[in-house]
Amino acid sequence: AKKEAISTANKHSDENLKSANTYTDTAKKEAISTANKHSDENLKSANTYTDKTATHTLSSANTYTNQRAALAENNAVARSNSYTDNRFGELRNSLKHTEKRLNAGIAGVTAISSIPYTAGNKFSYGIGAGNYQNGNAIAAGVQFRVSQSTNVRLNISWDSAGNNVTGVGIAGGW
């Protein structure tokens, strides 16, 4: 009877162990399946979130970059235009200044060439004036007859640009 009781107890224990193992295996499979499903859903959700966030970030970065590039281009064009305008303004002013000096110089030589002299005297002097566009000048000169056939002349002019022109000449004849 003892053997039978032990055998019955062992059989019962084996059936309980088999039932417990089956229950554990089933629970394990369900737990793994549930965990995998949950992990897959979380991964899908994370991927969707990452894709949306990356798309938004890329869009924001592109918008920012495009705006900054356009601003940089506009600033560069504005600075270039300003620089070019300033340089042309300086050139224009320099040309106007040069033009005034040239016109005054032409007026100076015109004034010198306009000085009249008397022909028969040993010593003669004269003054002249000249104008060319916006330049004006006055001039004075002296002529000295060194001999019957030789004259020496000295002329000087002062123009409206603050310059002076000096000329010396000698003439001979027979």
Backbone as ProteinMPNN parsed JSONL, in Angstrom:
{"seq_chain_A": "AKKEAISTANKHSDENLKSANTYTDTAKKEAISTANKHSDENLKSANTYTDKTATHTLSSANTYTNQRAALAENNAVARSNSYTDNRFGELRNSLKHTEKRLNAGIAGVTAISSIPYTAGNKFSYGIGAGNYQNGNAIAAGVQFRVSQSTNVRLNISWDSAGNNVTGVGIAGGW", "coords_chain_A": {"N_chain_A": [[0.811, -1.158, 0.0], [1.941, 1.173, 0.623], [3.744, 1.555, -1.425], [2.028, 1.851, -3.467], [0.752, 4.152, -2.749], [2.882, 5.897, -2.876], [3.46, 5.675, -5.579], [1.076, 6.618, -6.673], [1.137, 9.166, -5.663], [3.479, 10.091, -6.867], [2.704, 9.909, -9.544], [0.629, 11.729, -9.553], [2.06, 14.012, -8.875], [3.759, 14.114, -11.105], [1.873, 14.604, -13.129], [0.895, 17.055, -12.266], [3.27, 18.502, -12.479], [3.692, 18.296, -15.23], [1.407, 19.631, -16.112], [1.908, 22.111, -14.963], [4.259, 22.766, -16.318], [3.276, 22.903, -18.961], [1.439, 25.004, -18.634], [3.242, 26.997, -17.907], [4.873, 27.082, -20.207], [2.949, 27.926, -22.098], [2.182, 30.384, -20.976], [4.628, 31.629, -21.11], [5.013, 31.775, -23.911], [2.822, 33.397, -24.572], [3.531, 35.684, -23.132], [5.933, 36.394, -24.383], [4.962, 36.829, -26.986], [3.155, 38.917, -26.508], [4.937, 40.824, -25.476], [6.639, 41.129, -27.699], [4.782, 42.115, -29.574], [4.045, 44.481, -28.297], [6.556, 45.745, -28.234], [7.033, 45.937, -31.013], [4.93, 47.668, -31.714], [5.673, 49.918, -30.224], [8.137, 50.444, -31.455], [7.278, 51.014, -34.054], [5.736, 53.279, -33.509], [7.754, 54.94, -32.478], [9.4, 55.15, -34.746], [7.623, 56.437, -36.523], [7.235, 58.851, -35.125], [9.89, 59.777, -35.146], [10.315, 60.039, -37.925], [8.386, 62.036, -38.536], [9.335, 64.119, -36.918], [11.935, 64.431, -37.933], [11.341, 65.182, -40.562], [10.001, 67.599, -40.081], [12.073, 69.003, -38.8], [13.991, 69.068, -40.864], [12.563, 70.534, -42.758], [12.265, 72.953, -41.353], [14.974, 73.62, -41.064], [15.728, 73.9, -43.764], [14.06, 76.035, -44.522], [15.027, 78.052, -42.805], [17.717, 78.14, -43.683], [17.358, 78.87, -46.38], [16.161, 81.393, -46.025], [18.237, 82.75, -44.678], [20.239, 82.558, -46.598], [19.107, 84.026, -48.683], [18.907, 86.497, -47.395], [21.629, 86.97, -46.9], [22.54, 87.107, -49.535], [21.058, 89.319, -50.46], [22.097, 91.264, -48.732], [24.773, 91.204, -49.542], [24.527, 92.037, -52.203], [23.456, 94.581, -51.781], [25.564, 95.771, -50.342], [27.558, 95.601, -52.286], [26.427, 97.185, -54.307], [26.307, 99.628, -52.94], [29.03, 100.065, -52.454], [29.957, 100.204, -55.11], [28.449, 102.396, -56.032], [29.479, 104.388, -54.337], [32.171, 104.385, -55.129], [31.923, 105.136, -57.84], [30.813, 107.637, -57.409], [32.968, 108.901, -56.128], [34.777, 108.797, -58.251], [33.39, 110.348, -60.131], [33.391, 112.829, -58.792], [36.14, 113.263, -58.704], [36.689, 113.438, -61.44], [35.189, 115.737, -62.041], [36.608, 117.625, -60.551], [39.098, 117.434, -61.815], [38.317, 118.24, -64.368], [37.626, 120.929, -63.867], [40.155, 121.946, -63.209], [41.536, 121.482, -65.605], [40.01, 123.058, -67.397], [40.474, 125.561, -66.254], [43.236, 125.711, -66.662], [43.363, 125.766, -69.461], [42.084, 128.198, -69.823], [44.063, 129.778, -68.683], [46.284, 129.561, -70.482], [45.028, 130.652, -72.644], [44.671, 133.264, -71.761], [47.359, 134.096, -71.617], [48.064, 133.942, -74.317], [46.54, 135.964, -75.251], [47.706, 138.367, -74.588], [48.563, 141.546, -75.638], [51.289, 143.151, -77.384], [53.477, 145.927, -77.942], [55.026, 146.774, -80.978], [57.243, 148.378, -81.847], [58.83, 149.195, -79.712], [61.56, 149.049, -77.303], [61.049, 147.88, -74.849], [58.176, 146.238, -73.692], [54.946, 145.695, -72.299], [52.076, 143.794, -71.151], [48.671, 142.83, -70.439], [46.32, 140.133, -70.084], [43.243, 138.278, -70.412], [41.421, 135.259, -69.906], [38.959, 132.75, -70.673], [37.512, 129.588, -70.324], [34.939, 127.495, -70.65], [34.09, 126.622, -67.488], [36.345, 127.745, -66.401], [38.559, 130.379, -65.506], [40.998, 132.994, -66.079], [43.745, 135.267, -65.528], [46.43, 137.12, -67.015], [49.825, 138.259, -67.273], [52.507, 139.88, -68.943], [55.857, 140.479, -70.17], [57.922, 141.98, -72.672], [61.075, 142.116, -74.146], [63.281, 143.769, -76.267], [66.177, 142.547, -77.298], [68.023, 142.908, -79.338], [68.075, 144.335, -82.691], [67.004, 142.245, -84.147], [66.124, 140.339, -82.299], [63.954, 139.194, -79.768], [62.893, 138.809, -76.365], [60.613, 137.127, -74.263], [58.471, 137.016, -71.374], [55.9, 135.443, -69.664], [53.099, 135.099, -67.43], [50.384, 133.406, -65.88], [47.406, 133.328, -63.877], [45.028, 131.12, -62.629], [41.526, 130.182, -62.085], [41.526, 127.807, -60.66], [43.559, 127.953, -58.929], [46.054, 127.558, -59.939], [49.161, 128.396, -61.57], [50.635, 129.494, -64.621], [53.631, 129.636, -66.327], [55.502, 131.109, -68.884], [58.243, 131.304, -71.111], [59.942, 132.822, -73.776], [61.878, 133.167, -76.784], [62.6, 135.092, -79.628], [63.712, 135.408, -82.94], [64.836, 137.093, -85.908], [65.539, 138.029, -89.387]], "CA_chain_A": [[0.0, 0.0, 0.0], [2.831, 2.314, 0.687], [4.282, 1.724, -2.76], [0.964, 2.322, -4.303], [0.536, 5.535, -2.353], [4.011, 6.666, -3.421], [3.294, 5.667, -7.016], [-0.034, 7.505, -6.965], [1.616, 10.526, -5.358], [4.437, 10.457, -7.924], [1.95, 10.104, -10.77], [-0.068, 12.997, -9.383], [3.092, 15.061, -8.944], [4.208, 14.204, -12.498], [0.817, 15.253, -13.891], [0.916, 18.472, -11.858], [4.477, 19.099, -13.062], [3.446, 18.406, -16.662], [0.422, 20.692, -16.259], [2.597, 23.369, -14.627], [5.172, 23.056, -17.431], [2.456, 23.319, -20.089], [0.941, 26.331, -18.295], [4.39, 27.913, -17.949], [5.252, 27.257, -21.614], [1.916, 28.735, -22.739], [2.305, 31.74, -20.431], [5.88, 32.181, -21.649], [4.763, 32.121, -25.309], [1.942, 34.565, -24.579], [4.293, 36.844, -22.64], [6.866, 36.779, -25.451], [4.158, 37.37, -28.075], [2.656, 40.226, -26.059], [6.094, 41.73, -25.388], [7.067, 41.431, -29.072], [3.766, 42.973, -30.176], [4.189, 45.79, -27.654], [7.823, 46.321, -28.723], [6.833, 46.312, -32.419], [4.092, 48.866, -31.736], [6.501, 51.034, -29.742], [9.126, 50.749, -32.493], [6.552, 51.677, -35.139], [5.396, 54.611, -33.007], [9.008, 55.709, -32.405], [9.81, 55.447, -36.129], [6.699, 57.452, -37.039], [7.59, 60.107, -34.449], [11.199, 60.207, -35.655], [10.13, 60.499, -39.305], [7.695, 63.33, -38.508], [10.242, 65.111, -36.328], [13.028, 64.668, -38.883], [10.772, 65.948, -41.68], [9.778, 68.962, -39.585], [13.392, 69.612, -38.568], [14.583, 69.344, -42.178], [11.808, 71.641, -43.346], [12.653, 74.167, -40.62], [16.369, 73.934, -41.415], [15.737, 74.403, -45.146], [13.453, 77.372, -44.509], [16.001, 78.951, -42.168], [18.872, 78.282, -44.58], [16.936, 79.658, -47.546], [15.983, 82.784, -45.601], [19.556, 83.325, -44.386], [20.959, 82.689, -47.871], [18.511, 85.169, -49.391], [19.322, 87.698, -46.668], [23.059, 87.174, -47.172], [22.659, 87.547, -50.931], [20.559, 90.696, -50.527], [23.08, 92.127, -48.067], [25.966, 91.28, -50.399], [24.183, 92.881, -53.357], [23.321, 95.965, -51.291], [26.918, 96.275, -50.047], [28.249, 95.779, -53.572], [25.854, 98.374, -54.953], [26.739, 100.803, -52.184], [30.459, 100.25, -52.735], [30.086, 100.655, -56.504], [27.928, 103.763, -56.099], [30.455, 105.272, -53.689], [33.369, 104.491, -55.968], [31.576, 105.951, -58.998], [30.666, 108.998, -56.905], [34.326, 109.431, -55.96], [35.336, 108.987, -59.591], [32.693, 111.49, -60.719], [33.923, 114.033, -58.141], [37.523, 113.433, -59.16], [36.634, 113.923, -62.823], [34.734, 117.129, -62.013], [37.741, 118.419, -60.065], [40.087, 117.449, -62.903], [37.757, 119.058, -65.445], [37.773, 122.336, -63.471], [41.572, 122.314, -63.324], [41.882, 121.544, -67.033], [39.366, 124.239, -67.971], [41.203, 126.738, -65.763], [44.534, 125.721, -67.351], [43.128, 126.237, -70.836], [41.828, 129.639, -69.702], [45.36, 130.408, -68.403], [47.082, 129.712, -71.708], [44.285, 131.591, -73.489], [44.988, 134.604, -71.261], [48.735, 134.421, -72.039], [48.104, 134.181, -75.764], [45.771, 137.177, -75.548], [48.446, 139.569, -74.187], [49.075, 142.3, -76.791], [52.569, 143.838, -77.183], [53.761, 146.955, -78.945], [56.081, 146.238, -81.836], [58.42, 149.195, -82.1], [59.521, 149.606, -78.487], [62.574, 148.15, -76.756], [60.408, 147.183, -73.738], [56.728, 146.279, -73.827], [54.248, 144.834, -71.344], [50.66, 143.678, -71.449], [47.882, 141.906, -69.615], [45.277, 139.461, -70.851], [42.295, 137.471, -69.644], [40.914, 134.128, -70.674], [37.879, 131.957, -70.097], [37.154, 128.376, -71.057], [33.83, 126.848, -69.939], [33.973, 127.126, -66.119], [37.664, 128.186, -65.949], [38.902, 131.774, -65.782], [42.392, 133.303, -65.762], [44.333, 136.537, -65.95], [47.846, 136.919, -67.327], [50.649, 139.458, -67.495], [53.738, 139.51, -69.62], [56.785, 141.534, -70.597], [58.728, 141.638, -73.849], [62.272, 142.959, -74.209], [64.011, 143.604, -77.52], [67.597, 142.459, -76.992], [68.694, 143.523, -80.492], [67.149, 144.663, -83.77], [66.386, 141.029, -84.683], [65.881, 139.352, -81.234], [63.069, 139.575, -78.661], [62.706, 137.841, -75.275], [59.298, 137.367, -73.669], [58.139, 136.277, -70.152], [54.463, 135.547, -69.397], [52.6, 134.302, -66.31], [48.928, 133.508, -65.715], [46.822, 132.773, -62.654], [43.683, 130.674, -63.019], [40.505, 130.022, -61.044], [41.767, 126.577, -59.898], [44.691, 128.186, -58.04], [47.305, 127.218, -60.62], [49.74, 129.448, -62.399], [51.38, 129.012, -65.782], [54.711, 130.552, -66.693], [56.068, 130.819, -70.194], [59.386, 132.122, -71.533], [60.23, 132.567, -75.179], [62.833, 134.026, -77.489], [62.291, 135.133, -81.055], [64.752, 136.049, -83.755], [64.458, 137.27, -87.297], [66.496, 138.76, -90.225]], "C_chain_A": [[0.876, 1.25, 0.0], [3.371, 2.586, -0.698], [3.22, 2.304, -3.656], [0.694, 3.786, -3.996], [1.647, 6.402, -2.923], [3.846, 6.758, -4.923], [2.172, 6.617, -7.404], [0.402, 8.953, -6.741], [2.591, 10.985, -6.436], [3.697, 10.742, -9.229], [1.234, 11.444, -10.708], [0.913, 14.165, -9.493], [3.569, 15.229, -10.378], [3.155, 14.914, -13.358], [0.763, 16.746, -13.559], [2.124, 19.197, -12.465], [4.28, 19.307, -14.551], [2.466, 19.541, -16.919], [1.064, 22.053, -15.985], [3.541, 23.76, -15.749], [4.393, 23.546, -18.647], [1.938, 24.732, -19.854], [2.063, 27.362, -18.413], [4.807, 28.163, -19.387], [4.24, 28.148, -22.342], [2.023, 30.189, -22.276], [3.551, 32.426, -20.986], [5.665, 32.633, -23.091], [3.879, 33.355, -25.405], [2.687, 35.826, -24.149], [5.254, 37.338, -23.715], [6.099, 37.418, -26.597], [3.649, 38.767, -27.72], [3.793, 41.241, -26.005], [6.575, 42.12, -26.782], [6.08, 42.385, -29.756], [3.888, 44.388, -29.616], [5.465, 46.491, -28.145], [7.69, 46.771, -30.173], [5.991, 47.585, -32.535], [4.885, 50.096, -31.276], [7.538, 51.444, -30.783], [8.462, 51.492, -33.653], [6.204, 53.11, -34.733], [6.643, 55.502, -32.949], [9.488, 56.091, -33.803], [8.927, 56.534, -36.743], [7.028, 58.813, -36.437], [8.909, 60.658, -34.995], [11.078, 60.739, -37.074], [9.457, 61.871, -39.339], [8.624, 64.426, -37.988], [11.375, 65.443, -37.283], [12.536, 65.494, -40.068], [10.552, 67.398, -41.267], [11.11, 69.691, -39.384], [14.054, 69.974, -39.888], [13.879, 70.516, -42.847], [12.182, 72.96, -42.675], [14.067, 74.585, -40.979], [16.46, 74.494, -42.828], [15.157, 75.814, -45.221], [14.428, 78.387, -43.931], [17.186, 79.21, -43.095], [18.517, 79.129, -45.793], [16.758, 81.128, -47.187], [17.334, 83.452, -45.359], [20.359, 83.508, -45.67], [20.419, 83.878, -48.655], [18.921, 86.477, -48.725], [20.789, 88.006, -46.934], [23.269, 87.675, -48.595], [22.205, 88.995, -51.071], [21.534, 91.666, -49.88], [24.321, 92.293, -48.931], [25.703, 92.177, -51.603], [24.088, 94.342, -52.917], [24.691, 96.561, -50.993], [27.689, 96.512, -51.334], [27.738, 97.016, -54.293], [26.315, 99.647, -54.26], [28.205, 101.105, -52.468], [30.656, 100.812, -54.144], [29.593, 102.093, -56.647], [28.907, 104.753, -55.479], [31.682, 105.47, -54.559], [33.088, 105.329, -57.212], [31.371, 107.409, -58.59], [32.021, 109.661, -56.711], [34.964, 109.716, -57.316], [34.707, 110.21, -60.261], [33.224, 112.798, -60.118], [35.348, 114.317, -58.585], [37.558, 113.966, -60.585], [36.169, 115.376, -62.887], [35.869, 118.051, -61.572], [38.8, 118.543, -61.157], [39.604, 118.325, -64.049], [37.907, 120.545, -65.121], [39.218, 122.798, -63.618], [41.989, 122.432, -64.785], [41.274, 122.781, -67.693], [40.073, 125.515, -67.522], [42.561, 126.847, -66.441], [44.406, 126.211, -68.782], [42.851, 127.74, -70.819], [43.136, 130.386, -69.453], [46.193, 130.6, -69.651], [46.366, 130.619, -72.702], [44.593, 133.025, -73.06], [46.387, 135.023, -71.693], [48.761, 134.756, -73.525], [47.347, 135.446, -76.163], [46.51, 138.462, -75.164], [48.942, 140.285, -75.45], [50.399, 142.995, -76.42], [52.705, 144.905, -78.257], [55.001, 146.541, -79.71], [57.335, 147.102, -81.877], [59.229, 149.558, -80.875], [60.54, 148.575, -78.052], [61.958, 147.312, -75.641], [58.9, 147.352, -73.889], [56.125, 145.368, -72.767], [52.775, 144.785, -71.731], [49.974, 142.758, -70.448], [46.794, 141.307, -70.504], [44.367, 138.684, -69.912], [41.796, 136.348, -70.543], [39.814, 133.398, -69.92], [37.69, 130.731, -70.974], [36.162, 127.621, -70.184], [33.734, 127.4, -68.516], [35.321, 127.579, -65.554], [37.935, 129.619, -66.38], [40.359, 132.002, -65.412], [42.71, 134.731, -66.181], [45.812, 136.282, -66.173], [48.518, 138.274, -67.484], [51.93, 139.001, -68.167], [54.576, 140.731, -69.957], [57.557, 141.029, -71.804], [59.884, 142.641, -73.899], [62.985, 142.675, -75.522], [65.49, 143.691, -77.189], [68.406, 143.116, -78.103], [67.64, 143.789, -81.551], [66.397, 143.428, -84.254], [66.057, 139.987, -83.607], [64.998, 139.959, -80.142], [63.023, 138.433, -77.643], [61.378, 138.191, -74.603], [59.129, 136.474, -72.439], [56.665, 136.533, -69.861], [54.117, 134.696, -68.174], [51.088, 134.499, -66.226], [48.523, 132.857, -64.398], [45.384, 132.383, -62.984], [42.785, 130.437, -61.809], [40.661, 128.731, -60.235], [42.962, 126.732, -58.968], [46.028, 127.831, -58.663], [47.879, 128.467, -61.277], [50.547, 128.788, -63.504], [52.417, 130.075, -66.1], [55.244, 130.131, -68.05], [57.194, 131.799, -70.504], [59.644, 131.795, -72.989], [61.253, 133.556, -75.719], [62.495, 133.956, -78.969], [63.426, 135.862, -81.774], [64.281, 136.183, -85.191], [65.541, 138.015, -88.068], [65.889, 139.241, -91.474]], "O_chain_A": [[0.519, 2.267, -0.595], [3.45, 3.744, -1.11], [3.497, 3.152, -4.505], [0.435, 4.573, -4.906], [1.395, 7.509, -3.397], [4.072, 7.823, -5.496], [2.308, 7.355, -8.38], [0.078, 9.843, -7.527], [2.539, 12.135, -6.871], [4.018, 11.698, -9.935], [1.226, 12.202, -11.678], [0.62, 15.178, -10.129], [3.766, 16.356, -10.833], [3.499, 15.728, -14.215], [0.608, 17.588, -14.444], [2.023, 20.343, -12.903], [4.647, 20.351, -15.091], [2.665, 20.332, -17.841], [0.797, 23.027, -16.689], [3.631, 24.935, -16.106], [4.806, 24.506, -19.297], [1.985, 25.57, -20.755], [1.866, 28.454, -18.947], [5.069, 29.303, -19.768], [4.628, 29.024, -23.114], [1.96, 31.112, -23.089], [3.546, 33.619, -21.29], [6.076, 33.73, -23.467], [4.136, 34.252, -26.208], [2.5, 36.898, -24.725], [5.382, 38.542, -23.939], [6.528, 38.441, -27.131], [3.708, 39.685, -28.539], [3.634, 42.383, -26.437], [6.883, 43.285, -27.034], [6.482, 43.334, -30.428], [3.84, 45.368, -30.359], [5.449, 47.687, -28.434], [8.165, 47.846, -30.539], [6.289, 48.466, -33.341], [4.778, 51.172, -31.863], [7.795, 52.632, -30.98], [9.004, 52.469, -34.17], [6.361, 54.04, -35.524], [6.594, 56.673, -33.324], [9.932, 57.218, -34.024], [9.427, 57.443, -37.406], [7.093, 59.813, -37.152], [9.029, 61.852, -35.27], [11.665, 61.77, -37.403], [9.889, 62.762, -40.07], [8.688, 65.52, -38.549], [11.74, 66.609, -37.43], [13.23, 66.402, -40.526], [10.878, 68.318, -42.017], [11.25, 70.856, -39.757], [14.616, 71.061, -40.025], [14.524, 71.385, -43.434], [12.393, 73.967, -43.352], [14.335, 75.77, -41.178], [17.188, 75.457, -43.067], [15.703, 76.68, -45.905], [14.63, 79.458, -44.504], [17.609, 80.353, -43.272], [19.286, 80.005, -46.191], [17.153, 82.01, -47.95], [17.554, 84.587, -45.784], [21.079, 84.496, -45.819], [21.189, 84.65, -49.227], [19.245, 87.45, -49.405], [21.156, 89.158, -47.166], [24.085, 88.567, -48.829], [22.874, 89.804, -51.715], [21.777, 92.755, -50.401], [24.86, 93.393, -49.043], [26.554, 92.982, -51.981], [24.585, 95.234, -53.605], [24.962, 97.711, -51.34], [28.396, 97.512, -51.461], [28.522, 97.802, -54.826], [26.672, 100.626, -54.915], [28.578, 102.256, -52.694], [31.413, 101.761, -54.351], [30.237, 102.912, -57.302], [29.14, 105.83, -56.028], [32.174, 106.589, -54.709], [33.92, 106.147, -57.604], [31.719, 108.318, -59.345], [32.216, 110.821, -57.074], [35.609, 110.747, -57.505], [35.405, 111.01, -60.884], [33.478, 113.76, -60.844], [35.72, 115.467, -58.816], [38.36, 114.844, -60.904], [36.683, 116.16, -63.685], [36.068, 119.122, -62.145], [39.334, 119.627, -61.393], [40.388, 119.07, -64.636], [38.272, 121.336, -65.991], [39.479, 123.903, -64.094], [42.703, 123.361, -65.163], [41.945, 123.471, -68.46], [40.253, 126.441, -68.313], [43.001, 127.95, -66.765], [45.241, 126.98, -69.261], [43.322, 128.472, -71.689], [43.313, 131.499, -69.947], [46.751, 131.676, -69.867], [47.012, 131.282, -73.513], [44.758, 133.903, -73.907], [46.594, 136.169, -72.092], [49.395, 135.724, -73.943], [47.497, 135.939, -77.281], [45.986, 139.551, -75.396], [49.665, 139.689, -76.247], [50.595, 143.38, -75.267], [52.126, 144.8, -79.338], [55.937, 146.003, -79.119], [58.431, 146.545, -81.938], [60.268, 150.202, -81.021], [60.425, 147.392, -78.372], [62.31, 146.142, -75.496], [58.404, 148.443, -74.172], [56.738, 144.373, -72.383], [52.287, 145.6, -72.515], [50.623, 142.012, -69.715], [46.404, 141.88, -71.521], [44.702, 138.466, -68.748], [41.755, 136.474, -71.767], [39.753, 133.428, -68.691], [37.705, 130.818, -72.201], [36.513, 127.159, -69.098], [33.331, 128.55, -68.345], [35.436, 127.78, -64.345], [37.58, 130.021, -67.488], [40.905, 131.311, -64.551], [42.058, 135.318, -67.045], [46.386, 135.354, -65.604], [47.88, 139.284, -67.782], [52.377, 137.87, -67.978], [54.079, 141.855, -70.021], [57.814, 139.834, -71.95], [59.694, 143.844, -73.72], [63.264, 141.525, -75.861], [66.002, 144.757, -76.846], [69.381, 143.814, -77.824], [66.459, 143.509, -81.347], [65.265, 143.546, -84.724], [65.738, 138.849, -83.954], [65.243, 141.064, -79.659], [63.101, 137.258, -78.0], [61.051, 139.36, -74.399], [59.573, 135.326, -72.435], [56.224, 137.682, -69.813], [54.771, 133.687, -67.915], [50.573, 135.592, -66.464], [49.199, 131.967, -63.883], [44.619, 133.175, -63.533], [43.233, 130.487, -60.663], [39.989, 128.571, -59.216], [43.351, 125.78, -58.292], [47.042, 127.807, -57.966], [47.179, 129.453, -61.506], [51.069, 127.683, -63.349], [52.112, 131.267, -66.137], [55.414, 128.943, -68.325], [57.098, 132.986, -70.192], [59.574, 130.635, -73.395], [61.452, 134.638, -75.167], [62.147, 132.898, -79.493], [64.008, 136.813, -81.252], [63.403, 135.439, -85.627], [66.415, 138.602, -87.431], [66.564, 139.874, -92.285]]}, "name": "protein", "num_of_chains": 1, "seq": "AKKEAISTANKHSDENLKSANTYTDTAKKEAISTANKHSDENLKSANTYTDKTATHTLSSANTYTNQRAALAENNAVARSNSYTDNRFGELRNSLKHTEKRLNAGIAGVTAISSIPYTAGNKFSYGIGAGNYQNGNAIAAGVQFRVSQSTNVRLNISWDSAGNNVTGVGIAGGW"}
